[in-house]
XYZ file of C-alpha atoms in Angstrom:
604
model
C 0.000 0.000 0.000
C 2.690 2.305 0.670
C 4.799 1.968 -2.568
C 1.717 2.154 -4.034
C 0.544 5.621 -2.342
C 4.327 6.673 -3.252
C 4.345 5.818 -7.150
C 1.006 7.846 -7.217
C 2.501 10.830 -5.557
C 6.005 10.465 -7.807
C 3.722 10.654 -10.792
C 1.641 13.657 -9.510
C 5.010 15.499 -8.840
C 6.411 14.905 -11.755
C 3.491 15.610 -13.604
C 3.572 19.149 -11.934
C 7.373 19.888 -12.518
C 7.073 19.560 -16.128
C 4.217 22.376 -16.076
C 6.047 24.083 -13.707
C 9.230 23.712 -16.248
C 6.710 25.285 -19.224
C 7.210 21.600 -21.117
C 4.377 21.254 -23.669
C 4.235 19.959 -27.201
C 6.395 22.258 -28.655
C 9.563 21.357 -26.821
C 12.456 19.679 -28.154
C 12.027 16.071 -27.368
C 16.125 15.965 -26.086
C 14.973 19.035 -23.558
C 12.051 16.686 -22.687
C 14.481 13.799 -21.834
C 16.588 15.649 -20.138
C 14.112 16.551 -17.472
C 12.552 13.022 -17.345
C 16.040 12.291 -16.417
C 16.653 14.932 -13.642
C 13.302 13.889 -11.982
C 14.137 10.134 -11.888
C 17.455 10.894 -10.388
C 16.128 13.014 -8.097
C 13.252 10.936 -6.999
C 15.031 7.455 -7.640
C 13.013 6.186 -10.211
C 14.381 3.388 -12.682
C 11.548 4.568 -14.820
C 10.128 8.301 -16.453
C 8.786 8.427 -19.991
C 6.242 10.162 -22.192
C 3.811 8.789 -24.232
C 1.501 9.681 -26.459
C -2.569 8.029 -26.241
C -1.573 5.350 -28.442
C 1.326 3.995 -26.289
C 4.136 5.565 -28.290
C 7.336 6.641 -26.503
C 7.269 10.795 -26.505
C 10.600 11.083 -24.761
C 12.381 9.080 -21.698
C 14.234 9.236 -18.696
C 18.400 8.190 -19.705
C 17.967 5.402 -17.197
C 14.325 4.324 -18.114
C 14.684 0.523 -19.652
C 15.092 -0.261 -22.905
C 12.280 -1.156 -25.155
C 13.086 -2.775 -28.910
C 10.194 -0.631 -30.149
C 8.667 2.628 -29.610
C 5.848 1.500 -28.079
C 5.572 1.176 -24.010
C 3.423 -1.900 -22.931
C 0.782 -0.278 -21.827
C -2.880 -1.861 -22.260
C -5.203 0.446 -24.021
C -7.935 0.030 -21.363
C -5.465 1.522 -19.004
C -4.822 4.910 -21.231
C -8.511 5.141 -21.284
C -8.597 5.124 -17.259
C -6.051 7.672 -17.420
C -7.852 10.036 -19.333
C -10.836 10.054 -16.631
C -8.678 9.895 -13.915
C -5.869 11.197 -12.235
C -3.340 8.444 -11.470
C -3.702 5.036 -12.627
C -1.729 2.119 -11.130
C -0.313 -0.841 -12.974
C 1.021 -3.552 -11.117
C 2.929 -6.298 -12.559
C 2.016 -9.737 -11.521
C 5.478 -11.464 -13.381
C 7.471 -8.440 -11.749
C 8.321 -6.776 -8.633
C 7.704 -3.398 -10.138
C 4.960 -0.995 -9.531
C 3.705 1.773 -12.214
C 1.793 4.496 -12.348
C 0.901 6.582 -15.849
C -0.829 10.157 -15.473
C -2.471 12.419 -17.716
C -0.100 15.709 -18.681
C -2.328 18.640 -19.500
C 0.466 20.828 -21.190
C 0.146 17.913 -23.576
C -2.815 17.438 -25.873
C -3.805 13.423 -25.265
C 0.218 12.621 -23.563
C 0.646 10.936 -20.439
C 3.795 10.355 -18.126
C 4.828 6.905 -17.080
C 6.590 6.720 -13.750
C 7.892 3.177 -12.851
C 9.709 1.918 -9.328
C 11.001 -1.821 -8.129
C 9.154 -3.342 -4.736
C 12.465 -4.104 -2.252
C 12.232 -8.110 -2.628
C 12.776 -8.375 0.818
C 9.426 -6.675 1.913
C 7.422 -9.342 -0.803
C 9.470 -11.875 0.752
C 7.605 -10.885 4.194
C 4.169 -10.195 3.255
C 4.548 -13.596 1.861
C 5.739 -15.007 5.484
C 3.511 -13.016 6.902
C 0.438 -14.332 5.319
C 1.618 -18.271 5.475
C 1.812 -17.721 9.234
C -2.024 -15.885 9.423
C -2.825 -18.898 7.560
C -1.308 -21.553 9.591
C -2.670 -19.832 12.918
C -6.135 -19.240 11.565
C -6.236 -23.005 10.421
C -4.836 -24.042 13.669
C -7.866 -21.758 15.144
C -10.610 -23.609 12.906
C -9.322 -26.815 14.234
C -9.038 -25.718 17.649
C -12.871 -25.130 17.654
C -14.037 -28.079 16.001
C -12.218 -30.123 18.776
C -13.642 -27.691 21.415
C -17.224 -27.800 20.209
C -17.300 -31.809 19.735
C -16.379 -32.010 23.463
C -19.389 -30.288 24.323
C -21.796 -31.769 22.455
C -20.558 -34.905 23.533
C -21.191 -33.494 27.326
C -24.741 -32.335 26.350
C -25.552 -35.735 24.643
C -24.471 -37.283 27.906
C -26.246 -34.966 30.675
C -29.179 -35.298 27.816
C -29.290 -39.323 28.132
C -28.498 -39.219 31.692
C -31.517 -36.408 32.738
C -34.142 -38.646 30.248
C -32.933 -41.664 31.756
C -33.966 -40.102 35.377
C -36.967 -38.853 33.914
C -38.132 -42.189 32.762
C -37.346 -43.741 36.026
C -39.071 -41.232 37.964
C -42.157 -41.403 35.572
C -42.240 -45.004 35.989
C -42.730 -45.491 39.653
C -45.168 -42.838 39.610
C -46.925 -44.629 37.025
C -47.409 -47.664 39.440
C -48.462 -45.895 42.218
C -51.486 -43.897 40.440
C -51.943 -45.783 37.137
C -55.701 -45.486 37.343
C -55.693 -41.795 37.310
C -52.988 -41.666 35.029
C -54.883 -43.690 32.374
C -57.814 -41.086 32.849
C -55.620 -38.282 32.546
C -53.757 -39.670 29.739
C -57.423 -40.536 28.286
C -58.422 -36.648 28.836
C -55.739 -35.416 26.833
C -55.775 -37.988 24.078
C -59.383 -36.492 23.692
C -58.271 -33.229 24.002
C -56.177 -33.551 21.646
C -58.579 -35.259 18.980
C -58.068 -39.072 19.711
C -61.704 -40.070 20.608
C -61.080 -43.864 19.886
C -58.918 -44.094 22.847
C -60.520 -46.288 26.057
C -59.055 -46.593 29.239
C -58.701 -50.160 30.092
C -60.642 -51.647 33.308
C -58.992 -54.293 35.650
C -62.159 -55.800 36.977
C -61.713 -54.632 40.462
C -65.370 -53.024 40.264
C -64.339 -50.084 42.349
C -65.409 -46.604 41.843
C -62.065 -46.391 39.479
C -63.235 -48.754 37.146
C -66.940 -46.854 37.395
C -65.185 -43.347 36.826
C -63.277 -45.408 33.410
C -66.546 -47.605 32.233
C -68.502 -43.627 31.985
C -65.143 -42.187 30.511
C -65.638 -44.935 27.597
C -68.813 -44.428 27.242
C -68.372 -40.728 26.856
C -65.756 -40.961 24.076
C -67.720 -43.740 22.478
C -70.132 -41.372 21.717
C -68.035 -38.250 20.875
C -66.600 -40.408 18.005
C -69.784 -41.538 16.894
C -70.917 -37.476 16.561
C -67.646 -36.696 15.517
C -67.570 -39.155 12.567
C -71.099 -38.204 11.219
C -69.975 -34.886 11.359
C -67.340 -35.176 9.343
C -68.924 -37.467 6.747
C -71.467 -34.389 6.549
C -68.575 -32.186 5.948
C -67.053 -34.205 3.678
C -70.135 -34.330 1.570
C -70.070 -29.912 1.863
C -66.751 -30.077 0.469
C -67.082 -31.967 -2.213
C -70.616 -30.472 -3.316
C -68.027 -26.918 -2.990
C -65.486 -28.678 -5.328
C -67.997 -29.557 -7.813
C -69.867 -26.293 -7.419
C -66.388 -24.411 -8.222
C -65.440 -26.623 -10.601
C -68.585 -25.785 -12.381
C -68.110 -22.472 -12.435
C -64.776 -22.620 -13.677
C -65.536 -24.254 -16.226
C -68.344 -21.905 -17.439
C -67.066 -19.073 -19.644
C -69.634 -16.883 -18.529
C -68.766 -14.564 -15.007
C -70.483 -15.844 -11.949
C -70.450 -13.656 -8.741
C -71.857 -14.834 -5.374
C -72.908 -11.968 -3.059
C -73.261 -11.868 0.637
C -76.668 -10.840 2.264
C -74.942 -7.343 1.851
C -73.529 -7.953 -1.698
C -70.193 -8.247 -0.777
C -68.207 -10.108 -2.991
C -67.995 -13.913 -1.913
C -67.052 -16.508 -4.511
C -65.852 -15.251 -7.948
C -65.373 -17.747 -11.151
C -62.435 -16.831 -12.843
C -63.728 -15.831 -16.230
C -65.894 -13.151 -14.283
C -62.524 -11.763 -13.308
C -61.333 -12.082 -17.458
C -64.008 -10.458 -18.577
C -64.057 -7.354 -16.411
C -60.327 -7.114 -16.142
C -59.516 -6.833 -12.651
C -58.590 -9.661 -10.442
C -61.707 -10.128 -8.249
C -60.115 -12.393 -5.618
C -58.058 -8.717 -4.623
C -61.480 -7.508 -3.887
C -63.429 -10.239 -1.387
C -65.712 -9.314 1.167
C -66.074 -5.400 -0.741
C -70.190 -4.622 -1.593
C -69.779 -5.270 -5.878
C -71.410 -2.181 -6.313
C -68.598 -0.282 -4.987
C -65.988 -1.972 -6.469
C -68.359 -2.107 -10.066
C -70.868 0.713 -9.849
C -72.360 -0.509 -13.323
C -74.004 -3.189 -11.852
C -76.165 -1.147 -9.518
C -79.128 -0.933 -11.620
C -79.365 -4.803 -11.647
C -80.209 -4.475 -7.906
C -82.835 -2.130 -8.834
C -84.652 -4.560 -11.325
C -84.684 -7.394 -8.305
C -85.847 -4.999 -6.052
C -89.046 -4.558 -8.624
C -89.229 -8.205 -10.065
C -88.914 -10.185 -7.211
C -86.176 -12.945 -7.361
C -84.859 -12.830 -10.147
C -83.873 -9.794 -12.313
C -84.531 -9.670 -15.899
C -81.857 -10.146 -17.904
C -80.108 -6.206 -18.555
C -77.634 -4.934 -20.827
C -74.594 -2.865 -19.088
C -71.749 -1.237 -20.642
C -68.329 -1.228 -18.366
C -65.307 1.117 -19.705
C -62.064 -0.397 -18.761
C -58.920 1.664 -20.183
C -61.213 3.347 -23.035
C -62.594 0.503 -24.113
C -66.303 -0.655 -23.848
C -67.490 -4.066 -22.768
C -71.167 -4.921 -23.581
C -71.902 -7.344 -20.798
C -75.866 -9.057 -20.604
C -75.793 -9.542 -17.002
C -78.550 -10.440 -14.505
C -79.042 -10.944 -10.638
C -80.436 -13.778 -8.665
C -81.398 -13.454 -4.513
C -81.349 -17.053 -2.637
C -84.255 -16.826 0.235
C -83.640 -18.638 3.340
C -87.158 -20.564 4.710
C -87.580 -17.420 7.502
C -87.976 -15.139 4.203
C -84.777 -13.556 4.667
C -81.980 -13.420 1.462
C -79.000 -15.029 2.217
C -77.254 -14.274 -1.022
C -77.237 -13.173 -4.399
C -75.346 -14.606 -7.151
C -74.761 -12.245 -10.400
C -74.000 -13.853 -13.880
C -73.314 -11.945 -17.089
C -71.549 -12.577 -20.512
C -69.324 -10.474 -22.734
C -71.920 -9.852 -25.732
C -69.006 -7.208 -27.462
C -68.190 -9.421 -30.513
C -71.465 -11.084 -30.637
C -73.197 -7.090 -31.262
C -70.135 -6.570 -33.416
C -70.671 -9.496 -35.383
C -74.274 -8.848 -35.552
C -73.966 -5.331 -36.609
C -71.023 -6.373 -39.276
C -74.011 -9.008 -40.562
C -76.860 -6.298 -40.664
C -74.381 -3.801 -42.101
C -73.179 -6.459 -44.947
C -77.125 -7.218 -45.765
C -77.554 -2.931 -46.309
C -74.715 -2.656 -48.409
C -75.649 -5.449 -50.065
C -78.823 -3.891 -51.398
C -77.424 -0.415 -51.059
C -75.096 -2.099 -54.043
C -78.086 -3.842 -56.051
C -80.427 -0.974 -55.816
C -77.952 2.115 -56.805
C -75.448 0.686 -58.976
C -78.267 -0.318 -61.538
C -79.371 3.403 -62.629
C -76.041 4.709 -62.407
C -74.682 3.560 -65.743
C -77.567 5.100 -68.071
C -77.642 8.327 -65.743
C -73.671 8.412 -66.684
C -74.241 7.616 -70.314
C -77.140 9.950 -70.473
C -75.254 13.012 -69.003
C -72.283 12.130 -71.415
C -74.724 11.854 -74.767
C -76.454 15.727 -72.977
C -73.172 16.610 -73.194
C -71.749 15.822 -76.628
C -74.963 16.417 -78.716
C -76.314 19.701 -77.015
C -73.363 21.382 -76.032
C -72.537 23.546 -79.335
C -76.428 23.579 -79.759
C -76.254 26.120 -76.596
C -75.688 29.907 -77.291
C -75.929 30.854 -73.603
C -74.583 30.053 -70.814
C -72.321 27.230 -72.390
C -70.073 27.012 -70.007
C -72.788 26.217 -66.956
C -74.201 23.075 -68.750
C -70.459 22.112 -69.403
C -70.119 22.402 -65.871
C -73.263 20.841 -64.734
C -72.723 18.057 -67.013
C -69.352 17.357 -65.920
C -70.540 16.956 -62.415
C -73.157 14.479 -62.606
C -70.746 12.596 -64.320
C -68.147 13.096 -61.478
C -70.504 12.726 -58.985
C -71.651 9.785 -60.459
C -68.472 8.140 -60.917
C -68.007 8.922 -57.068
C -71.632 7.066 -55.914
C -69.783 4.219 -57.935
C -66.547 3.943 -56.114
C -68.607 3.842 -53.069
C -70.778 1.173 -54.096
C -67.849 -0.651 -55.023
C -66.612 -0.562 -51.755
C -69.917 -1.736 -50.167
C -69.665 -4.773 -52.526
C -66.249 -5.236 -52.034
C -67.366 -5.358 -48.128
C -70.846 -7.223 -48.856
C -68.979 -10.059 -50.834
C -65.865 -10.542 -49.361
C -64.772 -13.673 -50.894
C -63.079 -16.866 -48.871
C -59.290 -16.294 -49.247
C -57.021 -18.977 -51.513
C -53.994 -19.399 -49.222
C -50.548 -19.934 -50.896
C -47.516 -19.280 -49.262
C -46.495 -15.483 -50.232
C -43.632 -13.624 -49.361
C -44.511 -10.768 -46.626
C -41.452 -8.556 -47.187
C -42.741 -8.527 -51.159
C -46.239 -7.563 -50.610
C -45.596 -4.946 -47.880
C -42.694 -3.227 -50.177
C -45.179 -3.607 -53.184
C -47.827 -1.362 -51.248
C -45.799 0.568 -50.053
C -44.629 1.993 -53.674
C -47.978 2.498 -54.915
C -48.568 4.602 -51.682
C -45.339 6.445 -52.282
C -46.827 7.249 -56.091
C -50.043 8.124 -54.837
C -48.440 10.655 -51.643
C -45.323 11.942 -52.702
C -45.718 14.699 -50.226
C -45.192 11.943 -47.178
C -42.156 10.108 -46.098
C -42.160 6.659 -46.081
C -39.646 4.996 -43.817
C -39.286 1.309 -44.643
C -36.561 -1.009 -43.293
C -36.430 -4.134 -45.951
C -33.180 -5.389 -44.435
C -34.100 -9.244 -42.919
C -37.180 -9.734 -44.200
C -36.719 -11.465 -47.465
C -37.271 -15.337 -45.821
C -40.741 -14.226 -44.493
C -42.884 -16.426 -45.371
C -46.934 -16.465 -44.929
C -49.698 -18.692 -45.707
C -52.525 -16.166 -47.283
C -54.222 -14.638 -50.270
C -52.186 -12.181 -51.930
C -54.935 -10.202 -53.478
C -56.434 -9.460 -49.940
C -53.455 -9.121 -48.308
C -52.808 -6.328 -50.239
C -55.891 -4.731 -50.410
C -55.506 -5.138 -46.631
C -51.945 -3.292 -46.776
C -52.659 -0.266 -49.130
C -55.898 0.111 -46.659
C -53.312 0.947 -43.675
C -51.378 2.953 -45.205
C -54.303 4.737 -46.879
C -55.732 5.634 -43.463
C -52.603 6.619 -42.365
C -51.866 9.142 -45.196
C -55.568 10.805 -44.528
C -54.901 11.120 -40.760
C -51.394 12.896 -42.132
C -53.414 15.046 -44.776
C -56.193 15.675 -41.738
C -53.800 17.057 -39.561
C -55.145 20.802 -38.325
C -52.716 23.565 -38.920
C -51.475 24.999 -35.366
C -51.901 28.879 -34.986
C -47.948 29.318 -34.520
C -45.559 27.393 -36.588
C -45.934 24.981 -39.517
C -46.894 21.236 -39.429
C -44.317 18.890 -39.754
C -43.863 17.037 -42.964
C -45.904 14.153 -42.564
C -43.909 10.300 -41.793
C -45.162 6.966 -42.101
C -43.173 4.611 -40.841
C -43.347 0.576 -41.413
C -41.632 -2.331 -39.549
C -41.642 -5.473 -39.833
C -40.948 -7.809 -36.702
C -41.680 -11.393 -35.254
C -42.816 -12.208 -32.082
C -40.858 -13.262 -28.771
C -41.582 -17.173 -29.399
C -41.664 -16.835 -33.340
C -44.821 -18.020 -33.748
C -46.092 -15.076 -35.258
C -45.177 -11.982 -37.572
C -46.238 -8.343 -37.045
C -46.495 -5.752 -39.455
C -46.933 -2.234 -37.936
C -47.475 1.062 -39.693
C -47.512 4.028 -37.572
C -47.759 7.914 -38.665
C -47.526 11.136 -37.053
C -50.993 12.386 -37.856
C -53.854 13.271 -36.001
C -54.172 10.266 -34.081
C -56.645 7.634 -32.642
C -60.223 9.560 -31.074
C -60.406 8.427 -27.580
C -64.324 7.699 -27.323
C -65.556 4.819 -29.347
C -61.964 3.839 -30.287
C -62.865 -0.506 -30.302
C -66.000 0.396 -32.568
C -63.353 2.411 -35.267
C -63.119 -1.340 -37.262
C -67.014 -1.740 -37.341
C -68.763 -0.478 -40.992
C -69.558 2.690 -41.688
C -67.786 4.148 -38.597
C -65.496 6.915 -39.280
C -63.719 10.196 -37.977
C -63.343 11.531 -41.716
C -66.045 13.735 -43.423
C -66.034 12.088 -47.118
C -64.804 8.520 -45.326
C -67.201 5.408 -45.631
C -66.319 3.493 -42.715
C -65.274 0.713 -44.878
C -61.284 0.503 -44.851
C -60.662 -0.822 -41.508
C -63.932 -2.938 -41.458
C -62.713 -5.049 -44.256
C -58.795 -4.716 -42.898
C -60.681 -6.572 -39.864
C -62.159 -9.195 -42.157
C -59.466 -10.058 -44.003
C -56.970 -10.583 -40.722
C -59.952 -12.607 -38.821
C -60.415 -14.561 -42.720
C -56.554 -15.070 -42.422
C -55.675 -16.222 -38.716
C -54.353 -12.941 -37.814
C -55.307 -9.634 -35.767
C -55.868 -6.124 -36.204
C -54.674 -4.543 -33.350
C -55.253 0.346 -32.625
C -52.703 1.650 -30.641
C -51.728 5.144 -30.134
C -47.915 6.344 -31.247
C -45.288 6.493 -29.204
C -45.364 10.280 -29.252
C -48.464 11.402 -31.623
C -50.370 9.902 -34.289
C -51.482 6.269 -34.241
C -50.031 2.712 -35.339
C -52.215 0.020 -36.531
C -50.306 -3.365 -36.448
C -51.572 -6.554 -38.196
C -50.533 -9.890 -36.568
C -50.306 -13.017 -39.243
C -49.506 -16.737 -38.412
C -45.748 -17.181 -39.398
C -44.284 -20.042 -41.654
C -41.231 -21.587 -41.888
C -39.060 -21.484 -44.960
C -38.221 -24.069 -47.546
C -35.145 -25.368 -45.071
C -37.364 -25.293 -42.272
C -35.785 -22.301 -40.435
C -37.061 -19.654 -39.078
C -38.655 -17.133 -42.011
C -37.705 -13.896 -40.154
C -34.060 -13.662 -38.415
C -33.406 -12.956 -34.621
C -32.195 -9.045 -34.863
C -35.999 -8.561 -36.463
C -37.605 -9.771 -33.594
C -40.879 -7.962 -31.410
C -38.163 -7.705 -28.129
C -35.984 -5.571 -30.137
């Protein structure tokens, strides 16, 4: 520690002298030398030289040893040390030398390397000096283990010995009052739950024997009750078992209620479906802890029993569950309720799915019933146009203009009745295995064509193996959908009062997930974002935030991923806009590897 502590300060002095001296960069490398030498001599150092941050020799002491390069041996991780900190210490393990290397600020990235020999003799020491700590600490280990086994050889004895007087004493007690020992020993093998125990009689027929014969009788009978009641018990429990494993199994929510409607006995799906553990919440009133549920209560109150059956809505996290929930009271035979027991069902996708049915029917006939006067209303406004147009002397340019919108207007009604039979007739898919990475990029170009005013950032490095099972046509269609929404929520941005909008970014990844089981392909913008209210019912038809939208884009997006296997899944963006990821069952390649590589994975 001390040569150590004296190195340090050699190389902090020496480090100050050559300030003090004015040496910097500029000096003559033989003036340089010539210093290094004057401080080893007069601080008795074998060892002064300057080097640069690559381990080059600047200049060194005349006494300094010899290298056969330029270059000290010094490892770079230690002239990174030295630039943070003030002294760094090398010690040799081959060696008895000590060094120290020090950043020179005169210098622009030099350092000085100061180097002194540990005196043999005080190694040689340490070195007896630890031998003998470990000889008397080992002699000290051994020392207690021979200590300690002596004692517990003492308390074994005085153990056997004081049992063995125990026993003797307990024995001649025994003999002298062995009839009241037999009844206390009987009392306390009762007490503690032995009731087929029975003191045995000796056929003296004195009152002894009398007190035993009643004590028998007693715990005859206690293990009669006992064993009916636990046969009874028995019979609860495993009525509870099946009762529990009954509503387990149900993937409806069941909730039994208290007399007060505290929260007794939960199934787990009625904890899945409202997303909150319930068990966290026993013995609260369910009102309380679900206020939506109130007006079930309400209905008994009016109906007796048994509520009618009653549609609630539940947010959770901005999203709206549709549960058909009702409420059943259990009467006791005094006419008092001793508990209730609420059941309900997530009815979400089965209103979704309904409304996606009823919508498909309407566009069905909105497509039959408009599309079939379109085509001569077109025609006719075209033939208006071309046979009357130089027949009119005034106001010319008004029918040219009036003409040219019906037709325009027309052509419009029949885009949108395209898309409702696009949506009305979605056809079953024709899976072949397609290349993701090929399909995304090919969207992505006609997007770029049809926005050139948005960036599109798309990484195509390690996605070339991924390989899907689905139908290209719809897949695509599904693709330029995204990234159609996402260029209208750019291009529906609002202008803020001070300052310019930023030049709208899409951005698409593509990634796998953590047990590659599935690919993801996200596209996420910096528009104007998800709306908060109604967000889950965005992929239903005809539900839109847009003005001239039809509510159709992300209802068939929704169709085609649950038609494929996969998942549409809203999110908001990490700082503004939204991303809309679509989740597809992954394949394997050709080699049966994985399709997507390890650096393109969700985790990263």
């Amino acid at each position: 520690r001390e040569h150590q502590e004296l190195i340090r300060a050699d190389a902090l002095a020496t480090t100050s002298d050559l300030q003090r001296f004015g040496v910097n960069f500029s000096t003559s490398t033989d003036r340089i030398a010539n210093l290094l030498t004057d401080q080893a001599l007069a601080r008795g150092l074998p060892e002064v030289m300057l080097i640069d941050g690559t381990g080059r020799i600047i200049a060194q002491s005349e006494y300094s040893f010899s290298y056969d390069t330029n270059q000290a041996s010094v490892p770079p991780e230690v002239l990174d040390d030295a630039r943070e900190k003030d002294v760094v210490l090398m010690i040799g393990s081959s060696d008895n030398r000590i060094r120290a290397i020090a950043k020179v600020p005169s210098f622009i990235d030099a350092y000085l390397l100061v180097g002194r020999f540990v005196d043999p003799n005080v190694l040689d020491r340490i070195d007896k000096a630890r031998r003998a700590v470990d000889a008397y600490e080992s002699l000290e280990g051994e020392r207690s283990g021979i200590v300690i086994t002596f004692v517990m050889i003492f308390v074994l004895i005085s153990v056997v010995l004081l049992l063995a007087a125990v026993t003797l004493g307990l024995m001649v007690a025994t003999r002298l009052v062995q009839p009241v020992s037999q009844l206390i020993t009987g009392a306390e093998r009762v007490r503690d739950g032995d009731l087929s125990f029975r003191v045995p009689l000796d056929g003296q027929g004195d009152e002894l024997e009398a007190l035993g014969r009643a004590f028998n009788r007693m715990t005859a009978q206690l293990e009669t009750q006992r064993n009916e009641l636990i046969a009874a018990n028995r019979l609860n429990d495993e009525r509870r078992r099946f009762t529990e494993a009954i509503l387990g199994g149900v993937t409806a929510g069941v909730i039994g209620l208290d007399p007060e409607r505290r929260i007794d006995l939960p199934n787990r799906s009625a904890s899945d479906l409202l997303g909150i553990d319930l068990e966290g919440f026993l013995a609260q009133e369910l009102t309380e802890v679900i206020p939506e549920f109130l007006p079930l209560f309400d209905d008994l109150g009016r109906d007796g029993d048994r509520s009618k059956p009653r549609q609630i809505e539940i947010r959770r996290d901005g999203v709206i569950l549709t549960l058909m929930a009702r409420v059943t009271a259990e009467w006791a035979d005094d006419g008092t309720v001793f508990g209730y027991v609420v059941t309900f069902d997530d009815v979400t996708e089965l209103q979704t799915a309904q409304r996606m049915a009823a919508w498909a029917d309407v566009a069905r006939r909105i497509a039959h019933e408009i599309k079939n006067p379109l085509t001569p209303i077109q025609l006719s406004a075209e033939r208006l146009k071309r046979r009357y147009l130089k027949q009119i002397n005034d106001d010319q340019e008004v029918f040219k203009t009036c003409t040219d919108t019906i037709i325009r207007q027309v052509s419009d009604i029949g885009r949108m009745v395209d898309e409702f039979s696009s949506f009305a007739r979605m056809p079953s898919p024709k899976m072949r295995l397609e290349n993701l990475g090929e399909l995304v990029n090919s969207a992505v170009f006609l997007q770029k064509q049809a926005h050139s005013n948005i960036t599109y950032d798309f990484d195509r490095s390690g996605i070339e193996n991924v390989q899907i099972s689905c139908d290209a046509h719809q897949v695509n269609q599904c693709l330029i959908n995204t990234l159609k929404n996402a260029a209208e929520a750019i291009e529906g941005r609002q202008k803020p009062e001070n300052g310019e909008l930023p030049r709208g970014k899409i951005e698409i990844s593509v990634a796998t997930s953590p047990d590659n089981q599935r690919v993801f392909v996200a596209v996420s913008d910096n528009g104007k974002g998800l709306p908060v209210e109604h967000r889950e019912r965005l992929t239903e038809p005809y539900v839109t935030t847009r003005s001239k939208g039809t509510g159709l884009g992300l209802a068939i997006v929704k169709k085609i991923m649950e038609d494929h296997g996969g998942e549409l899944i809203l999110s908001d963006g990490v700082e503004n806009g939204a991303t809309i990821t679509l989740s597809f069952p992954k394949v394997v390649n050709a080699a049966g590897d994985d399709a997507s590589p390890d650096e393109n994975s969700l985790d990263n």
